[in-house]
Amino acid sequence: MRKVTFVLMGLLAQLTAAAQDTTATANTTANEQPAIWTALRNNPKAISVKYDQGQMLKTNDFLKMDGRDLDYRAMAVKFGLGLAKNDWRREIYHQPYTGAGFYIADFDESHYFGNPMSLFFFHGGSLARLGRHCNLQYEWNLGYSFNWSHYDPIEAPDNITIGSRENAHVGFNLFLEWQLARNFDLKIGGGVTHFSNGATHVPNKGANLWSPMIELAYRWDDPDYEWQKERIDTAELHKLYPELKYRPEHEKHIKHEIQLTVSKRQLYMDTIGSGLPNEYYDHTFRVFQLSYAPLYSPSYKFAYGPSLDVVYDESNNARVVAETGADGIRYNHLHLASLWDRMQIGLSAKGEMRTPYFTYFGQLGFDLQHAVEKTARFYQIVGVQTYFNKHLYGTCGIRAIRLSKAQFIFWSLGYTLDGKTPWDKKQTDKNTHEL
C-alpha cells in the first residue's frame, strides 16, 4: 500500500509541475503554480495504447536452461500531459511530456513468471525533428509492478530471476513519431525494461526484457500540431507567443538538500557452519539513511556537489549460526553486529539533471566508515526525485556496489533549502533572458 501511495503522490507532483508557468510571461517567475485543474483543462493531453512483443534476456543460469521459452507480449494504456503553449520551458526542454499508465505482460512460461501488471509514470521528449511530420523521441518509465510468480524453496527452487511478488519497473524506449492526422500519432521503435525488487527479497537476479514497440496516440489541445501544419518557424512562433522568447533569469546559488530514507533488504548468508540449506535466508533487515548535500546550481538544468551519507544497515556483519537450544533441538540463530559495526559513513560526488517534471541524479561514493569486509567501499546511487511543493520532494532510487550488485532500493523524503552565494545577482521580476 505504501508503494501505491507513493505512485499516486508522484502523479500529483507531475501534475503540479505541469501546472507551473502555464501563464508564464517575461514578468513571471518559475515558482508560480496555477491550479492543477487549469493545467488539465488547458495543457496538451494525449491518450495512447502501446504494444510490445519481445524476449527476456538470458542473464542468469535459470534463464539459460535448455528449452526455456522467454517470449512475451505486453500492452500499456497511457494518459499524458504536456506543457502549455506559452510556457518558456517547452523550447528549453524540447517539448517534454509526462503522465501515468497501466501495463500488463503475458509470458509464454507464465507458470514461472506469472502475468505481471504495473502502474507507472512516464516522461519523454523530442531528440530531433526529422521532417515536417516526424520526430525522434525518447521516453522512460518508472513504476510499481505486482502479480509475479517468484522463487519458492519448494515449488520454484530454481527461479532465481524473480524473488518476490512485487517489483520495481524501469523502462526506456527510443522511437520515431509520425503525425498521421490532425490528432493522431503513430510511434514505432524499440525499448528495454527491467524488473527487480532491489534486494528486498533474495534471490533477486532481475528480469531484463527487450522488444520492438508500436503505439497509437490521440492528442488534443497541442499547439505543435498547428505549428507543423502551417510550417511556422521559430521567429514566427515568437511573434505569435512573445512570452516564449523569454525566461526568468536563473540566479546561481547553492541549494541544501536533506534527505531521510527508510528501507529494507535481505542478505545472501554464508552457509558454512550455519546449517542453512542454501544462502537465501528469509529475514528482512531494516535500513535507514540520512544524507546532506550542498549542491551548486549554475543553471536551470544542472546541480552538483558533495554529499554526506550516513547509513544504518542492520544486515552489516550479520551472521547465522546453528545452535542447540535448551530443548536439545538445533536452531539457526541470527546474530546482529554491534551498533557501530552496522554503520556506514560515506562521502560521494552527486550530480543532478533537472526537467520540468523530474530530477535525475547519480552519486559515486566511498565509505569512510565501513565495517563489512566482504563488500566494496565504493558505492553508486542512481534515482529520480519529484517535488511536491517548492521545498518538499520524494525520491526513488537504488544503491549498489560494483556498478551492478544492488544493496537496497529506497523511497525517501527530502527537503531543499535554497541558499545564496556572494556572487549572485539580485533578482527582480524584470530579470529575464532571451531564449
Short mmCIF file of C-alpha atoms in Angstrom, two decimals:
data_model
loop_
_atom_site.label_atom_id
_atom_site.label_comp_id
_atom_site.label_asym_id
_atom_site.label_seq_id
_atom_site.Cartn_x
_atom_site.Cartn_y
_atom_site.Cartn_z
CA MET A 1 0.00 0.00 0.00
CA ARG A 2 2.90 2.36 0.76
CA LYS A 3 4.25 1.91 -2.79
CA VAL A 4 0.85 2.60 -4.37
CA THR A 5 0.54 5.73 -2.23
CA PHE A 6 3.95 6.92 -3.45
CA VAL A 7 2.88 6.34 -7.07
CA LEU A 8 -0.24 8.47 -6.54
CA MET A 9 1.78 11.20 -4.80
CA GLY A 10 4.24 11.16 -7.69
CA LEU A 11 1.42 11.61 -10.20
CA LEU A 12 0.13 14.59 -8.21
CA ALA A 13 3.63 16.06 -8.23
CA GLN A 14 3.83 15.66 -12.02
CA LEU A 15 0.53 17.49 -12.47
CA THR A 16 1.78 20.26 -10.19
CA ALA A 17 4.92 20.58 -12.31
CA ALA A 18 2.87 20.69 -15.48
CA ALA A 19 0.73 23.43 -13.95
CA GLN A 20 3.73 25.64 -13.25
CA ASP A 21 4.16 28.58 -15.62
CA THR A 22 1.04 27.87 -17.65
CA THR A 23 0.64 31.62 -17.76
CA ALA A 24 4.36 32.39 -17.88
CA THR A 25 5.38 35.72 -19.38
CA ALA A 26 8.52 37.80 -19.33
CA ASN A 27 7.45 39.20 -15.96
CA THR A 28 6.62 35.95 -14.14
CA THR A 29 8.94 33.72 -12.16
CA ALA A 30 9.44 29.97 -12.34
CA ASN A 31 7.91 29.42 -8.89
CA GLU A 32 4.31 30.43 -9.69
CA GLN A 33 1.94 27.47 -9.63
CA PRO A 34 -1.55 27.93 -11.12
CA ALA A 35 -4.20 25.36 -10.25
CA ILE A 36 -3.64 21.77 -11.36
CA TRP A 37 -7.09 21.68 -12.88
CA THR A 38 -6.12 24.61 -15.09
CA ALA A 39 -3.27 22.51 -16.47
CA LEU A 40 -5.60 19.57 -17.08
CA ARG A 41 -8.00 21.85 -18.89
CA ASN A 42 -5.55 23.91 -20.99
CA ASN A 43 -2.34 21.92 -21.48
CA PRO A 44 -1.71 19.43 -24.31
CA LYS A 45 -3.10 15.98 -23.49
CA ALA A 46 -2.83 12.52 -25.03
CA ILE A 47 -4.28 9.02 -24.67
CA SER A 48 -2.39 6.11 -26.21
CA VAL A 49 -2.23 2.32 -26.49
CA LYS A 50 1.18 0.63 -26.75
CA TYR A 51 2.05 -2.96 -27.75
CA ASP A 52 5.38 -4.79 -27.20
CA GLN A 53 6.45 -8.24 -28.32
CA GLY A 54 9.92 -9.48 -27.47
CA GLN A 55 12.05 -11.68 -25.22
CA MET A 56 13.57 -11.86 -21.78
CA LEU A 57 17.36 -11.73 -21.97
CA LYS A 58 19.30 -14.78 -20.72
CA THR A 59 21.18 -13.08 -17.89
CA ASN A 60 21.36 -15.88 -15.28
CA ASP A 61 21.62 -19.68 -15.03
CA PHE A 62 17.87 -20.20 -14.65
CA LEU A 63 17.14 -18.33 -17.89
CA LYS A 64 19.95 -20.13 -19.74
CA MET A 65 18.46 -23.60 -19.19
CA ASP A 66 17.84 -25.61 -22.36
CA GLY A 67 14.33 -25.38 -23.75
CA ARG A 68 13.47 -22.20 -21.87
CA ASP A 69 10.85 -20.14 -23.80
CA LEU A 70 11.36 -16.49 -22.91
CA ASP A 71 8.98 -14.83 -25.39
CA TYR A 72 6.45 -12.35 -24.07
CA ARG A 73 3.83 -9.82 -25.13
CA ALA A 74 2.76 -6.67 -23.30
CA MET A 75 0.24 -3.86 -23.60
CA ALA A 76 0.02 -0.48 -21.90
CA VAL A 77 -2.65 2.21 -21.75
CA LYS A 78 -1.32 5.72 -21.04
CA PHE A 79 -2.52 9.25 -20.33
CA GLY A 80 -0.03 12.06 -20.92
CA LEU A 81 0.18 15.78 -20.27
CA GLY A 82 2.49 18.39 -21.80
CA LEU A 83 3.39 21.99 -21.04
CA ALA A 84 1.17 24.91 -22.03
CA LYS A 85 1.79 26.65 -25.36
CA ASN A 86 3.03 29.84 -23.66
CA ASP A 87 5.44 28.06 -21.28
CA TRP A 88 9.08 29.04 -21.90
CA ARG A 89 10.22 25.57 -20.78
CA ARG A 90 8.78 23.94 -23.94
CA GLU A 91 11.77 25.07 -26.02
CA ILE A 92 14.43 24.70 -23.33
CA TYR A 93 13.48 21.07 -22.62
CA HIS A 94 12.37 20.14 -26.19
CA GLN A 95 8.60 19.65 -25.79
CA PRO A 96 8.67 17.46 -22.65
CA TYR A 97 5.64 15.49 -21.55
CA THR A 98 4.72 13.23 -18.66
CA GLY A 99 1.90 11.02 -17.44
CA ALA A 100 0.87 7.68 -15.99
CA GLY A 101 -0.10 4.31 -17.39
CA PHE A 102 -1.14 0.73 -16.73
CA TYR A 103 0.98 -2.16 -18.09
CA ILE A 104 0.25 -5.89 -18.34
CA ALA A 105 2.57 -8.64 -19.66
CA ASP A 106 1.95 -12.19 -20.86
CA PHE A 107 4.86 -14.66 -20.78
CA ASP A 108 4.89 -17.95 -22.66
CA GLU A 109 6.16 -19.53 -19.44
CA SER A 110 3.65 -17.80 -17.18
CA HIS A 111 3.89 -20.64 -14.66
CA TYR A 112 7.39 -19.36 -13.86
CA PHE A 113 6.81 -15.59 -14.15
CA GLY A 114 3.06 -15.08 -13.77
CA ASN A 115 1.14 -12.31 -15.55
CA PRO A 116 2.65 -9.18 -14.03
CA MET A 117 0.94 -5.80 -14.09
CA SER A 118 2.33 -2.37 -13.37
CA LEU A 119 1.30 1.18 -12.52
CA PHE A 120 3.96 3.52 -13.87
CA PHE A 121 4.98 7.09 -14.61
CA PHE A 122 6.49 8.08 -17.91
CA HIS A 123 8.45 11.09 -19.09
CA GLY A 124 9.67 11.84 -22.58
CA GLY A 125 10.60 14.48 -25.10
CA SER A 126 11.99 15.20 -28.54
CA LEU A 127 15.58 14.44 -29.53
CA ALA A 128 15.38 15.69 -33.11
CA ARG A 129 12.85 16.79 -35.72
CA LEU A 130 13.41 14.69 -38.84
CA GLY A 131 10.76 16.26 -41.04
CA ARG A 132 7.51 18.14 -41.10
CA HIS A 133 5.59 15.26 -39.52
CA CYS A 134 8.34 13.08 -37.98
CA ASN A 135 10.31 13.30 -34.72
CA LEU A 136 12.88 11.15 -32.96
CA GLN A 137 11.60 10.74 -29.40
CA TYR A 138 12.68 9.16 -26.11
CA GLU A 139 10.66 8.02 -23.13
CA TRP A 140 11.43 6.34 -19.81
CA ASN A 141 9.12 4.53 -17.39
CA LEU A 142 9.25 4.05 -13.63
CA GLY A 143 6.63 2.07 -11.78
CA TYR A 144 5.41 -0.48 -9.28
CA SER A 145 4.70 -3.98 -10.64
CA PHE A 146 2.86 -6.86 -9.00
CA ASN A 147 1.33 -10.30 -9.65
CA TRP A 148 4.65 -12.02 -10.37
CA SER A 149 5.28 -15.73 -9.87
CA HIS A 150 8.56 -15.93 -7.98
CA TYR A 151 11.15 -18.04 -6.19
CA ASP A 152 9.79 -20.59 -3.73
CA PRO A 153 12.07 -23.10 -1.96
CA ILE A 154 9.55 -25.90 -2.63
CA GLU A 155 7.53 -25.01 -5.75
CA ALA A 156 10.10 -22.96 -7.71
CA PRO A 157 13.56 -23.52 -6.19
CA ASP A 158 15.39 -22.79 -9.48
CA ASN A 159 13.74 -19.42 -10.17
CA ILE A 160 16.50 -17.07 -9.07
CA THR A 161 15.31 -14.38 -11.52
CA ILE A 162 12.32 -13.04 -9.58
CA GLY A 163 12.38 -13.14 -5.79
CA SER A 164 9.07 -11.51 -4.85
CA ARG A 165 5.50 -10.86 -5.94
CA GLU A 166 6.12 -7.09 -6.11
CA ASN A 167 8.96 -5.48 -8.07
CA ALA A 168 10.17 -2.14 -9.37
CA HIS A 169 9.55 -1.42 -13.07
CA VAL A 170 12.10 0.61 -15.07
CA GLY A 171 11.98 1.04 -18.84
CA PHE A 172 13.43 3.11 -21.68
CA ASN A 173 12.13 3.50 -25.25
CA LEU A 174 13.54 5.14 -28.37
CA PHE A 175 11.16 5.61 -31.29
CA LEU A 176 10.06 7.57 -34.36
CA GLU A 177 6.82 9.51 -34.06
CA TRP A 178 4.75 10.28 -37.15
CA GLN A 179 1.81 12.64 -37.25
CA LEU A 180 -0.78 10.61 -39.16
CA ALA A 181 -3.64 13.12 -38.97
CA ARG A 182 -4.74 16.22 -37.12
CA ASN A 183 -4.86 14.46 -33.74
CA PHE A 184 -3.25 11.04 -34.29
CA ASP A 185 0.36 9.90 -33.87
CA LEU A 186 1.99 6.59 -34.74
CA LYS A 187 5.11 5.61 -32.78
CA ILE A 188 7.43 2.81 -33.88
CA GLY A 189 10.70 1.86 -32.19
CA GLY A 190 12.18 -0.36 -29.52
CA GLY A 191 12.82 -0.50 -25.83
CA VAL A 192 14.24 -2.30 -22.81
CA THR A 193 12.53 -2.99 -19.48
CA HIS A 194 13.93 -4.15 -16.15
CA PHE A 195 12.05 -5.70 -13.22
CA SER A 196 13.60 -6.43 -9.82
CA ASN A 197 12.97 -5.84 -6.13
CA GLY A 198 16.34 -4.25 -5.31
CA ALA A 199 17.32 -6.96 -2.79
CA THR A 200 14.20 -6.57 -0.63
CA HIS A 201 13.91 -10.35 -1.15
CA VAL A 202 16.54 -12.82 -2.34
CA PRO A 203 17.28 -14.38 -4.75
CA ASN A 204 16.98 -11.31 -6.94
CA LYS A 205 18.80 -11.54 -10.28
CA GLY A 206 16.12 -9.48 -12.03
CA ALA A 207 14.35 -9.78 -15.39
CA ASN A 208 15.60 -7.81 -18.40
CA LEU A 209 13.27 -7.56 -21.40
CA TRP A 210 13.77 -6.13 -24.88
CA SER A 211 11.24 -5.68 -27.65
CA PRO A 212 10.13 -3.70 -30.68
CA MET A 213 7.15 -1.45 -29.92
CA ILE A 214 4.25 0.20 -31.70
CA GLU A 215 1.98 2.83 -30.18
CA LEU A 216 -1.05 4.76 -31.42
CA ALA A 217 -1.80 8.07 -29.68
CA TYR A 218 -4.64 10.55 -29.83
CA ARG A 219 -3.78 14.01 -28.54
CA TRP A 220 -5.57 17.33 -28.33
CA ASP A 221 -5.01 20.95 -27.21
CA ASP A 222 -1.47 20.71 -28.61
CA PRO A 223 -0.13 23.82 -30.38
CA ASP A 224 2.64 21.80 -32.05
CA TYR A 225 0.07 20.43 -34.48
CA GLU A 226 -0.93 23.91 -35.60
CA TRP A 227 2.71 24.90 -35.98
CA GLN A 228 3.60 21.86 -38.08
CA LYS A 229 0.54 22.27 -40.30
CA GLU A 230 1.25 25.93 -41.01
CA ARG A 231 5.04 25.34 -41.15
CA ILE A 232 5.73 28.29 -38.87
CA ASP A 233 9.39 28.78 -37.98
CA THR A 234 10.80 29.82 -34.60
CA ALA A 235 10.75 33.54 -35.39
CA GLU A 236 7.06 33.37 -36.26
CA LEU A 237 6.34 31.42 -33.10
CA HIS A 238 7.87 34.21 -31.03
CA LYS A 239 5.59 36.69 -32.79
CA LEU A 240 2.52 34.59 -32.02
CA TYR A 241 3.61 33.89 -28.44
CA PRO A 242 6.06 36.66 -27.36
CA GLU A 243 6.41 35.12 -23.89
CA LEU A 244 8.15 32.08 -25.43
CA LYS A 245 11.13 34.25 -26.28
CA TYR A 246 11.96 34.95 -22.65
CA ARG A 247 12.61 33.01 -19.48
CA PRO A 248 13.16 34.20 -15.91
CA GLU A 249 16.81 34.69 -15.04
CA HIS A 250 18.36 31.80 -13.13
CA GLU A 251 20.30 33.05 -10.15
CA LYS A 252 23.35 30.89 -9.47
CA HIS A 253 23.18 29.60 -5.93
CA ILE A 254 23.84 26.72 -3.56
CA LYS A 255 20.86 24.63 -2.50
CA HIS A 256 21.00 22.42 0.57
CA GLU A 257 19.27 19.03 0.37
CA ILE A 258 18.45 16.99 3.48
CA GLN A 259 17.07 13.52 2.80
CA LEU A 260 15.77 10.73 5.03
CA THR A 261 15.48 7.17 3.73
CA VAL A 262 13.69 4.22 5.30
CA SER A 263 14.20 0.92 3.50
CA LYS A 264 14.66 -2.82 3.96
CA ARG A 265 16.72 -5.61 2.44
CA GLN A 266 17.61 -9.27 2.62
CA LEU A 267 21.07 -10.78 2.58
CA TYR A 268 22.80 -13.75 0.99
CA MET A 269 24.08 -15.63 4.04
CA ASP A 270 27.18 -17.76 4.47
CA THR A 271 26.08 -21.41 4.69
CA ILE A 272 29.33 -22.75 6.18
CA GLY A 273 28.66 -23.90 9.71
CA SER A 274 25.16 -22.45 9.72
CA GLY A 275 23.13 -25.49 8.80
CA LEU A 276 21.23 -23.47 6.19
CA PRO A 277 20.14 -25.47 3.13
CA ASN A 278 21.06 -22.54 0.87
CA GLU A 279 22.18 -18.91 1.05
CA TYR A 280 18.65 -17.49 0.81
CA TYR A 281 17.89 -16.75 4.45
CA ASP A 282 14.36 -15.36 4.77
CA HIS A 283 14.89 -12.45 7.13
CA THR A 284 14.28 -8.76 6.42
CA PHE A 285 16.78 -6.22 7.77
CA ARG A 286 15.98 -2.55 8.34
CA VAL A 287 17.94 0.22 6.62
CA PHE A 288 17.96 3.95 7.44
CA GLN A 289 19.94 6.65 5.68
CA LEU A 290 20.37 10.35 6.39
CA SER A 291 22.05 12.48 3.72
CA TYR A 292 23.09 16.09 3.44
CA ALA A 293 24.18 17.60 0.12
CA PRO A 294 25.09 21.26 -0.60
CA LEU A 295 24.70 21.48 -4.39
CA TYR A 296 25.81 24.31 -6.63
CA SER A 297 23.15 25.19 -9.21
CA PRO A 298 24.69 27.11 -12.17
CA SER A 299 21.64 26.74 -14.44
CA TYR A 300 18.07 25.53 -14.63
CA LYS A 301 19.13 22.07 -15.75
CA PHE A 302 22.08 21.08 -13.56
CA ALA A 303 23.34 20.99 -9.98
CA TYR A 304 26.35 19.24 -8.45
CA GLY A 305 28.32 18.95 -5.24
CA PRO A 306 29.35 16.66 -2.36
CA SER A 307 27.01 14.52 -0.28
CA LEU A 308 27.49 13.09 3.21
CA ASP A 309 25.64 9.76 3.52
CA VAL A 310 25.14 8.14 6.93
CA VAL A 311 23.66 4.63 6.72
CA TYR A 312 22.39 2.29 9.41
CA ASP A 313 22.15 -1.19 7.82
CA GLU A 314 21.02 -3.92 10.18
CA SER A 315 22.40 -6.59 7.83
CA ASN A 316 26.00 -5.39 8.10
CA ASN A 317 28.12 -8.19 9.61
CA ALA A 318 25.02 -10.23 10.46
CA ARG A 319 25.56 -13.98 10.59
CA VAL A 320 23.55 -17.15 11.16
CA VAL A 321 24.89 -19.89 13.44
CA ALA A 322 23.39 -23.35 14.04
CA GLU A 323 22.95 -23.64 17.81
CA THR A 324 21.36 -26.18 20.12
CA GLY A 325 18.51 -24.86 22.22
CA ALA A 326 17.55 -25.83 25.76
CA ASP A 327 15.13 -28.36 24.27
CA GLY A 328 18.01 -30.15 22.53
CA ILE A 329 16.87 -29.07 19.04
CA ARG A 330 19.29 -27.28 16.71
CA TYR A 331 18.16 -23.83 15.55
CA ASN A 332 19.53 -21.32 13.08
CA HIS A 333 20.21 -18.34 15.33
CA LEU A 334 20.65 -14.87 13.78
CA HIS A 335 23.39 -12.75 15.36
CA LEU A 336 23.46 -8.99 14.69
CA ALA A 337 26.67 -6.98 14.92
CA SER A 338 27.27 -4.15 17.39
CA LEU A 339 25.64 -0.80 16.60
CA TRP A 340 28.87 0.76 15.29
CA ASP A 341 29.54 -2.24 13.05
CA ARG A 342 26.17 -1.74 11.38
CA MET A 343 27.02 1.84 10.41
CA GLN A 344 28.41 3.17 7.15
CA ILE A 345 29.51 6.78 6.68
CA GLY A 346 30.29 7.75 3.12
CA LEU A 347 31.24 10.80 1.10
CA SER A 348 30.05 11.00 -2.50
CA ALA A 349 30.02 13.28 -5.52
CA LYS A 350 26.43 13.99 -6.56
CA GLY A 351 25.10 15.35 -9.84
CA GLU A 352 21.53 16.30 -10.78
CA MET A 353 19.85 16.92 -14.11
CA ARG A 354 16.52 18.70 -13.79
CA THR A 355 13.47 18.62 -16.07
CA PRO A 356 10.07 20.27 -15.53
CA TYR A 357 8.70 17.03 -14.06
CA PHE A 358 11.56 15.05 -12.55
CA THR A 359 15.14 15.46 -11.41
CA TYR A 360 17.53 12.61 -12.28
CA PHE A 361 20.54 12.14 -10.01
CA GLY A 362 23.60 9.96 -9.64
CA GLN A 363 26.26 9.57 -6.96
CA LEU A 364 29.70 7.98 -6.80
CA GLY A 365 30.85 7.48 -3.24
CA PHE A 366 33.38 5.95 -0.87
CA ASP A 367 32.65 4.67 2.65
CA LEU A 368 34.93 6.27 5.24
CA GLN A 369 33.42 4.11 7.99
CA HIS A 370 32.94 0.63 6.57
CA ALA A 371 32.96 -2.42 8.80
CA VAL A 372 31.88 -5.02 6.24
CA GLU A 373 34.94 -6.85 4.92
CA LYS A 374 33.09 -8.77 2.20
CA THR A 375 31.68 -5.74 0.35
CA ALA A 376 33.36 -2.91 -1.51
CA ARG A 377 33.80 0.54 -0.03
CA PHE A 378 32.95 2.22 -3.34
CA TYR A 379 29.20 2.62 -3.88
CA GLN A 380 26.89 4.05 -6.51
CA ILE A 381 23.43 5.59 -6.20
CA VAL A 382 21.06 6.42 -9.05
CA GLY A 383 17.50 7.62 -8.83
CA VAL A 384 14.84 10.13 -9.63
CA GLN A 385 13.14 12.75 -7.49
CA THR A 386 10.00 14.80 -7.91
CA TYR A 387 8.89 17.86 -5.96
CA PHE A 388 5.55 18.02 -4.11
CA ASN A 389 6.00 21.75 -3.48
CA LYS A 390 8.82 24.29 -3.60
CA HIS A 391 10.86 22.53 -0.89
CA LEU A 392 9.50 19.03 -0.19
CA TYR A 393 10.36 16.20 -2.59
CA GLY A 394 10.15 12.43 -2.85
CA THR A 395 12.86 10.14 -4.17
CA CYS A 396 13.06 6.64 -5.58
CA GLY A 397 16.44 5.08 -6.23
CA ILE A 398 18.83 2.22 -5.72
CA ARG A 399 22.19 1.89 -4.00
CA ALA A 400 24.65 -0.61 -5.47
CA ILE A 401 28.27 -1.73 -5.42
CA ARG A 402 30.48 -2.84 -8.33
CA LEU A 403 28.07 -0.96 -10.67
CA SER A 404 25.79 -4.00 -10.75
CA LYS A 405 25.00 -5.55 -7.35
CA ALA A 406 22.04 -3.92 -5.63
CA GLN A 407 22.33 -3.29 -1.90
CA PHE A 408 18.86 -1.83 -1.39
CA ILE A 409 16.14 0.03 -3.22
CA PHE A 410 14.77 3.07 -1.44
CA TRP A 411 11.88 5.51 -1.22
CA SER A 412 12.65 8.66 0.69
CA LEU A 413 11.53 12.18 1.56
CA GLY A 414 13.74 15.24 1.31
CA TYR A 415 13.70 18.95 1.99
CA THR A 416 15.55 21.61 0.00
CA LEU A 417 16.85 24.88 1.40
CA ASP A 418 17.95 27.39 -1.22
CA GLY A 419 20.93 29.45 -0.12
CA LYS A 420 22.60 32.34 -1.94
CA THR A 421 26.27 32.74 -2.81
CA PRO A 422 28.08 36.12 -2.61
CA TRP A 423 28.48 36.39 -6.38
CA ASP A 424 24.77 36.09 -7.18
CA LYS A 425 22.95 38.96 -8.81
CA LYS A 426 19.95 40.36 -7.04
CA GLN A 427 16.94 39.04 -8.93
CA THR A 428 13.90 41.12 -9.78
CA ASP A 429 10.77 40.41 -11.78
CA LYS A 430 12.40 42.16 -14.76
CA ASN A 431 15.43 39.89 -14.89
CA THR A 432 14.84 37.79 -17.99
CA HIS A 433 16.98 36.12 -20.61
CA GLU A 434 16.18 35.74 -24.28
CA LEU A 435 16.00 32.11 -25.40
#
